[in-house]
Short mmCIF file of C-alpha atoms in Angstrom, two decimals:
data_model
loop_
_atom_site.label_atom_id
_atom_site.label_comp_id
_atom_site.label_asym_id
_atom_site.label_seq_id
_atom_site.Cartn_x
_atom_site.Cartn_y
_atom_site.Cartn_z
CA MET A 583 17.91 -5.87 0.43
CA ASP A 584 19.83 -5.64 -2.80
CA SER A 585 20.06 -8.66 -5.25
CA HIS A 586 22.90 -10.13 -3.31
CA GLY A 587 20.97 -10.48 0.02
CA ARG A 588 22.75 -7.33 1.74
CA TYR A 589 20.93 -4.44 3.07
CA GLU A 590 21.19 -1.38 0.79
CA GLN A 591 22.53 1.68 2.20
CA HIS A 592 20.09 4.33 3.04
CA VAL A 593 20.81 8.01 3.60
CA ALA A 594 18.65 10.51 4.67
CA TRP A 595 19.40 14.21 4.83
CA THR A 596 17.89 17.45 5.83
CA VAL A 597 19.10 20.93 6.47
CA VAL A 598 18.11 22.86 9.72
CA GLY A 599 18.53 26.26 10.78
CA THR A 600 20.77 26.94 13.97
CA ASP A 601 22.18 30.03 15.71
CA ILE A 602 25.55 29.22 13.56
CA GLY A 603 23.72 29.17 10.25
CA PRO A 604 22.25 26.20 8.37
CA LEU A 605 23.54 22.80 9.14
CA LEU A 606 23.14 19.72 6.85
CA LEU A 607 22.37 16.52 8.81
CA ALA A 608 22.68 13.16 7.11
CA ALA A 609 22.15 9.72 8.69
CA THR A 610 22.04 6.17 7.82
CA ARG A 611 20.40 3.16 9.37
CA ASP A 612 23.38 2.96 11.64
CA GLY A 613 23.29 6.52 12.97
CA LEU A 614 24.11 10.30 12.08
CA VAL A 615 26.89 10.19 9.54
CA ASN A 616 27.57 13.59 8.42
CA VAL A 617 26.93 17.28 9.79
CA VAL A 618 28.12 19.97 7.39
CA PHE A 619 28.36 23.75 8.32
CA HIS A 620 27.15 26.71 6.58
CA ALA A 621 24.77 24.28 4.25
CA THR A 622 23.85 26.93 1.63
CA ASP A 623 22.57 25.40 -1.76
CA GLU A 624 26.24 25.09 -3.18
CA VAL A 625 27.66 23.67 0.15
CA ARG A 626 24.82 21.48 0.41
CA ASP A 627 25.26 19.88 -3.05
CA LYS A 628 28.82 19.16 -2.67
CA ALA A 629 28.29 17.54 0.62
CA LEU A 630 25.44 15.47 -0.95
CA ASP A 631 27.77 14.47 -3.91
CA ARG A 632 30.80 13.69 -1.61
CA LEU A 633 28.23 11.23 0.61
CA THR A 634 27.05 9.57 -2.75
CA SER A 635 30.53 8.90 -3.68
CA ARG A 636 31.50 7.63 -0.25
CA LEU A 637 28.61 5.49 0.67
CA GLY A 638 27.63 4.38 -2.69
CA THR A 639 23.91 5.61 -2.93
CA GLU A 640 22.30 9.03 -3.48
CA PRO A 641 21.11 10.76 -0.27
CA VAL A 642 17.43 11.35 -0.13
CA GLU A 643 16.06 14.61 1.33
CA ALA A 644 13.79 13.49 4.28
CA PRO A 645 13.18 15.92 7.03
CA GLU A 646 10.54 13.69 8.39
CA SER A 647 12.78 10.72 8.38
CA PRO A 648 12.64 8.66 11.64
CA LEU A 649 16.58 8.26 11.09
CA LEU A 650 16.96 12.22 11.38
CA ALA A 651 14.25 12.80 14.06
CA GLU A 652 16.14 12.52 17.17
CA ALA A 653 19.21 14.22 15.66
CA ILE A 654 17.00 17.27 14.83
CA ARG A 655 15.67 17.30 18.03
CA GLN A 656 18.66 17.11 19.92
CA VAL A 657 20.56 19.67 17.79
CA ALA A 658 17.75 22.26 18.50
CA ALA A 659 18.02 21.55 22.20
CA TYR A 660 21.82 21.89 22.20
CA PHE A 661 21.29 25.51 20.57
CA SER A 662 18.50 26.45 22.77
CA GLY A 663 20.73 25.52 25.90
CA GLU A 664 18.58 22.61 27.02
CA ARG A 665 20.92 19.88 26.11
CA ARG A 666 24.64 19.65 26.83
CA ASP A 667 25.49 16.05 25.54
CA PHE A 668 24.39 14.42 22.45
CA ASP A 669 22.91 10.74 22.91
CA LEU A 670 22.80 9.80 19.40
CA PRO A 671 23.73 6.68 17.39
CA LEU A 672 26.75 7.69 15.07
CA ASP A 673 27.84 6.19 11.89
CA TRP A 674 31.55 6.50 11.87
CA SER A 675 31.93 5.04 8.35
CA LEU A 676 33.34 8.24 6.76
CA ILE A 677 36.39 8.09 9.01
CA SER A 678 38.96 5.43 10.09
CA GLY A 679 42.24 4.94 11.86
CA PHE A 680 43.89 7.33 13.98
CA ASN A 681 41.41 10.03 13.00
CA ARG A 682 38.42 7.77 14.21
CA GLN A 683 40.31 6.88 17.57
CA VAL A 684 40.85 10.75 18.09
CA LEU A 685 37.23 11.73 17.52
CA ARG A 686 35.83 8.93 19.59
CA GLU A 687 38.08 10.02 22.38
CA LEU A 688 36.84 13.57 22.06
CA ALA A 689 33.33 12.80 21.96
CA SER A 690 33.38 10.60 25.01
CA GLY A 691 36.11 12.42 27.03
CA VAL A 692 35.62 16.14 26.48
CA PRO A 693 32.50 17.36 28.12
CA TYR A 694 30.35 20.45 27.42
CA GLY A 695 31.94 23.72 28.67
CA ALA A 696 35.55 22.05 28.64
CA VAL A 697 38.25 22.33 26.10
CA VAL A 698 41.41 20.17 25.46
CA GLY A 699 44.78 21.14 23.78
CA TYR A 700 45.50 19.40 20.59
CA GLY A 701 48.71 17.66 22.26
CA ASP A 702 46.59 16.64 25.50
CA LEU A 703 43.85 14.92 23.30
CA ALA A 704 47.03 13.27 21.27
CA GLY A 705 48.41 11.76 24.62
CA ARG A 706 44.89 10.40 25.56
CA VAL A 707 44.99 7.99 22.40
CA GLY A 708 48.50 7.17 23.26
CA GLN A 709 50.22 9.21 20.75
CA PRO A 710 52.07 12.03 22.56
CA GLY A 711 53.57 14.42 20.05
CA ALA A 712 50.92 13.85 17.52
CA ALA A 713 49.12 17.26 18.15
CA GLN A 714 49.35 18.11 14.42
CA ALA A 715 47.96 14.84 13.40
CA VAL A 716 45.14 15.55 15.88
CA GLY A 717 44.61 18.85 14.09
CA VAL A 718 44.39 17.01 10.93
CA ALA A 719 41.72 14.57 12.63
CA MET A 720 39.73 17.62 13.81
CA GLY A 721 39.55 19.14 10.11
CA SER A 722 38.33 15.67 8.77
CA ASN A 723 35.44 15.30 11.46
CA PRO A 724 32.50 14.49 9.59
CA LEU A 725 30.29 15.03 12.74
CA PRO A 726 31.13 18.39 13.88
CA VAL A 727 29.09 19.88 16.88
CA VAL A 728 27.92 16.42 17.83
CA VAL A 729 31.60 15.15 17.90
CA PRO A 730 32.80 18.62 19.51
CA CYS A 731 36.12 19.42 17.73
CA HIS A 732 35.27 23.05 18.76
CA ARG A 733 36.30 22.04 22.23
CA VAL A 734 39.94 21.63 20.82
CA VAL A 735 42.38 24.49 21.42
CA GLU A 736 45.83 25.32 21.32
CA SER A 737 47.86 24.70 24.46
CA ASP A 738 49.09 28.22 24.50
CA GLY A 739 45.54 29.36 25.20
CA GLY A 740 44.83 30.11 21.38
CA ILE A 741 41.66 29.18 19.95
CA GLY A 742 43.25 26.95 17.11
CA GLY A 743 41.80 26.40 13.63
CA PHE A 744 38.17 25.33 12.57
CA GLY A 745 36.60 23.90 9.52
CA GLY A 746 33.62 25.90 10.10
CA GLY A 747 35.39 29.18 10.57
CA LEU A 748 36.72 30.96 13.66
CA GLU A 749 33.45 32.80 14.12
CA THR A 750 31.62 29.71 14.49
CA LYS A 751 34.21 28.25 16.65
CA ARG A 752 33.90 31.29 19.11
CA LYS A 753 29.99 31.19 18.86
CA LEU A 754 29.85 27.35 19.75
CA LEU A 755 32.48 28.07 22.83
CA ALA A 756 30.38 31.05 23.88
CA LEU A 757 27.35 28.77 23.93
CA GLU A 758 29.16 26.40 26.23
CA GLY A 759 30.65 29.20 28.55
CA VAL A 760 33.91 28.72 27.62
CA LEU A 761 34.13 32.07 26.02
CA PRO A 762 32.19 35.23 26.70
CA GLU A 763 29.22 36.18 24.20
CA PRO A 764 30.48 38.48 21.49
CA LEU A 765 29.54 42.12 22.02
CA PHE A 766 28.06 42.51 18.40
#
């Protein structure tokens, strides 16, 4: 506790190797708070600076942390094809309002191997016509892969955009059987 009797924020992080490249995983006592694609040194350092600014404490590299252990295990199982759903406590503190509402619906309502259109997802949260705002919510998702923004596609069958890059989105959709595996 701090001098005011409040619990101090503690953020643990690590980088794990996956089929789509290194992912930074960060967790608080409340749950997984951030997943960052392509976690090279430069990307990792920028992400950690953002977390420090947003959460008010400097994240600590702690690959053996109990806060991260289950997330690491479930991410590995997902990429090996042994897990379809994540069952992790999530810390939603990096996102709020409409974006949080949309991401919570995505996490609970779009299962492995399924996709949803931006407009359809907007309708599910009571905002028909807000497809573009759903796209913004996907782009601000602090928990990609675990909160599966890769499952949101264009209504005309297009793949749509993706913060981790379109090749990463294709690989995730192929892993889930939505798209065929790339030939090379």
